[in-house]
Coordinates of C-alpha atoms and ligand atoms in Angstrom, one line a residue:
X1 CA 24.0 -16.8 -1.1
X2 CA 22.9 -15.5 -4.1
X3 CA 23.5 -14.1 -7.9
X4 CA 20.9 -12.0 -9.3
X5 CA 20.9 -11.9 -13.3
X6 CA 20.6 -8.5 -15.4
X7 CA 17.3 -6.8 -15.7
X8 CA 17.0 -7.6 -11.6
X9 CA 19.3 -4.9 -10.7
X10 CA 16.3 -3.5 -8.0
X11 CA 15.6 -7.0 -6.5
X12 CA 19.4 -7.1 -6.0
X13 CA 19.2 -4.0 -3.8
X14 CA 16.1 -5.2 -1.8
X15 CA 17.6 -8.8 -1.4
X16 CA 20.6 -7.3 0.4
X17 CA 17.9 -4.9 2.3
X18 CA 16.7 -8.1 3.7
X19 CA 20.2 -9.1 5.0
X20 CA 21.7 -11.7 1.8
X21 CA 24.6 -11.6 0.7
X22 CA 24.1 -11.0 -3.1
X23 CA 26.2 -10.7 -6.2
X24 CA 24.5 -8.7 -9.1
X25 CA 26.2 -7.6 -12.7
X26 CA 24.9 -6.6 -15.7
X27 CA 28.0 -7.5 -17.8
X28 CA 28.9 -10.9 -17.2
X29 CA 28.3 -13.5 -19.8
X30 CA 26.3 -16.9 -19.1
X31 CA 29.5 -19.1 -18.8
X32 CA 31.1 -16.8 -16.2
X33 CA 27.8 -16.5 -14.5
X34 CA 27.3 -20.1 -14.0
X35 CA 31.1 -20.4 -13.4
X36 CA 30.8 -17.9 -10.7
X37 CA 27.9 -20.0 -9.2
X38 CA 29.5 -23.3 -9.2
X39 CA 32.8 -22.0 -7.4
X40 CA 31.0 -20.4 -4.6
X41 CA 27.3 -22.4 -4.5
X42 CA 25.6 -19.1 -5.2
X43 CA 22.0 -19.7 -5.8
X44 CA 21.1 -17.9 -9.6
X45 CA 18.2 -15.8 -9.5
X46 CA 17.1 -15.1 -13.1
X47 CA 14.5 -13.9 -15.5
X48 CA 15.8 -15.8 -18.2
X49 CA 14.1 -18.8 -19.2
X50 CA 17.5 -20.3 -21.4
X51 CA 20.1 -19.5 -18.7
X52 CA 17.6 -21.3 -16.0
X53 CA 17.7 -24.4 -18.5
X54 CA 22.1 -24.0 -19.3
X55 CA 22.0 -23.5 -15.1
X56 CA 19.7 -26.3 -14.2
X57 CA 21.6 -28.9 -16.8
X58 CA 24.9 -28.4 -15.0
X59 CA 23.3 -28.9 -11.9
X60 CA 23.9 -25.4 -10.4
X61 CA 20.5 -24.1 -7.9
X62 CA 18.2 -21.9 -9.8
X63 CA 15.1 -19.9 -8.5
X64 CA 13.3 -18.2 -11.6
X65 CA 11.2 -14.9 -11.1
X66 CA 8.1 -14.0 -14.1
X67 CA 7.2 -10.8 -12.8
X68 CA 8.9 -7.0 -13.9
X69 CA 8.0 -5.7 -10.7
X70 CA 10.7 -6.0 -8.1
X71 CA 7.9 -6.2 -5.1
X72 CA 6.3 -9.0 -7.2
X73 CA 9.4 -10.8 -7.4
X74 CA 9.7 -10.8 -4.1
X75 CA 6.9 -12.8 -3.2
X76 CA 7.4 -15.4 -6.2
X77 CA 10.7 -15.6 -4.3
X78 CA 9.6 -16.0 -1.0
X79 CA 7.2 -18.8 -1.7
X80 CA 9.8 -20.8 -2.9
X81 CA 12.4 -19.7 0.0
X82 CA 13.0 -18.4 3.2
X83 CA 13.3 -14.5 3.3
X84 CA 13.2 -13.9 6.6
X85 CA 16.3 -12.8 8.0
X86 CA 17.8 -11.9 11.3
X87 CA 20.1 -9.6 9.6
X88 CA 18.2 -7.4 7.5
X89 CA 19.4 -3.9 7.0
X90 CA 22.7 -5.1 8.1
X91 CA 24.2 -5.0 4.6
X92 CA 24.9 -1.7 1.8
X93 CA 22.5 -2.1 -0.6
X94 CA 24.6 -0.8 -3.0
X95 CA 28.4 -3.0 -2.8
X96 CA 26.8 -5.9 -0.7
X97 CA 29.2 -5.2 2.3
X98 CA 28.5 -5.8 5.5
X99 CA 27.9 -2.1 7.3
X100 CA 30.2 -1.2 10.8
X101 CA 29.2 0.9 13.3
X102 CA 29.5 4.8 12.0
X103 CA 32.4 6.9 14.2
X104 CA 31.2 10.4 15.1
X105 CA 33.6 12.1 12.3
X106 CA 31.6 10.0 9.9
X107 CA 28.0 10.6 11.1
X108 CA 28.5 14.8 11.4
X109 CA 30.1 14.7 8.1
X110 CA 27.5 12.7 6.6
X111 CA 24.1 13.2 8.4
X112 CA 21.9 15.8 8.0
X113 CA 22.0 17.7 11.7
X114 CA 18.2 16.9 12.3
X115 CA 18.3 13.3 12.0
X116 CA 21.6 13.2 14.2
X117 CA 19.6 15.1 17.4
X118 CA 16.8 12.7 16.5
X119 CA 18.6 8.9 15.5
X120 CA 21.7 7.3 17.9
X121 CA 22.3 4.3 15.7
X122 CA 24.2 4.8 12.2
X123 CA 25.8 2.6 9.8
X124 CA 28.4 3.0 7.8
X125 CA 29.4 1.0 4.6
X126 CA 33.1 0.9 4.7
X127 CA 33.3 0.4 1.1
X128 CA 31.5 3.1 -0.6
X129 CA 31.1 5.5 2.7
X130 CA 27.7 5.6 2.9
X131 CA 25.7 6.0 6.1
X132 CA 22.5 4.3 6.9
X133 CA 19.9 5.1 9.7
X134 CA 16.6 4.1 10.7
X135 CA 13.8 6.6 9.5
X136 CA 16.1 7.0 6.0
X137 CA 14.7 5.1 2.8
X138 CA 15.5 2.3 5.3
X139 CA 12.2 3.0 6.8
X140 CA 10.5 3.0 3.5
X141 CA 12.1 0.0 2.6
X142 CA 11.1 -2.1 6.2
X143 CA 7.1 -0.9 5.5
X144 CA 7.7 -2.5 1.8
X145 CA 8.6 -5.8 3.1
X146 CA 5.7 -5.7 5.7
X147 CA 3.2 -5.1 3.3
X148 CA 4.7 -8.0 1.0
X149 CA 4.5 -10.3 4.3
X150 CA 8.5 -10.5 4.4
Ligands
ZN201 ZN1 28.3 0.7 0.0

């Protein structure tokens, strides 16, 4: 869905918070970047007002944030598109993977022993091992979006 240029490494983790499937380095040159974009049809999310102008030129879907502030760049971005998603939380925030169900050997080794009397659903990424819950930062993250009308 998307590719999120450097200097946008938070609004990266919130986009894939919100359930898109997002690709975000902080390496890449602007040639491989707009390569990467015209193989797969990524929309590029950037910062950067010469890339944007390179991007638009060889036709390639550009959405351009102004703000520093992730939250602020949020809402730029969601008057231009959709952010609502049926599949929010459903993705690691971290490697963009889709999360599985978490198997019990996985939740005692991984979840503090108060949140497992209290929580019944956890998620595990299967790529870096991480397990989410509700009533972790996910939580924190879900009151963000609400405030931000997302
Ligand atoms: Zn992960």
């Amino acid at each position: 869905m998307f590719f999120v240029d450097r200097m946008l490494g938070k609004l990266a983790k919130k986009l894939r918070l919100l359930g898109f499937d997002t690709v975000y380095s902080s390496h890449m040159c602007e040639e491989e970047i707009m390569q990467l974009c015209k193989e797969t049809g990524r929309i590029l999310i950037t910062k950067d007002r010469e890339l944007l102008r390179k991007a638009v030129e060889q036709g390639i879907r550009c959405l351009y944030v102004a703000s520093d502030d992730w939250r602020q760049q949020l809402v730029e971005l969601s008057k231009k598109i959709d952010l609502k998603s049926s599949k929010r939380m459903s993705r690691c925030s971290l490697c963009n993977v889709e999360l599985i169900n978490a198997n019990e050997e996985e939740i005692k080794k991984k979840v503090p022993f108060y949140v497992q009397q209290t929580c019944k659903d956890f998620y595990l990424c299967p790529a870096c091992g991480r397990v989410y819950w509700a009533g972790s930062h996910v939580e924190h993250a879900e009151e963000t979006f609400r405030r931000l009308g997302l």
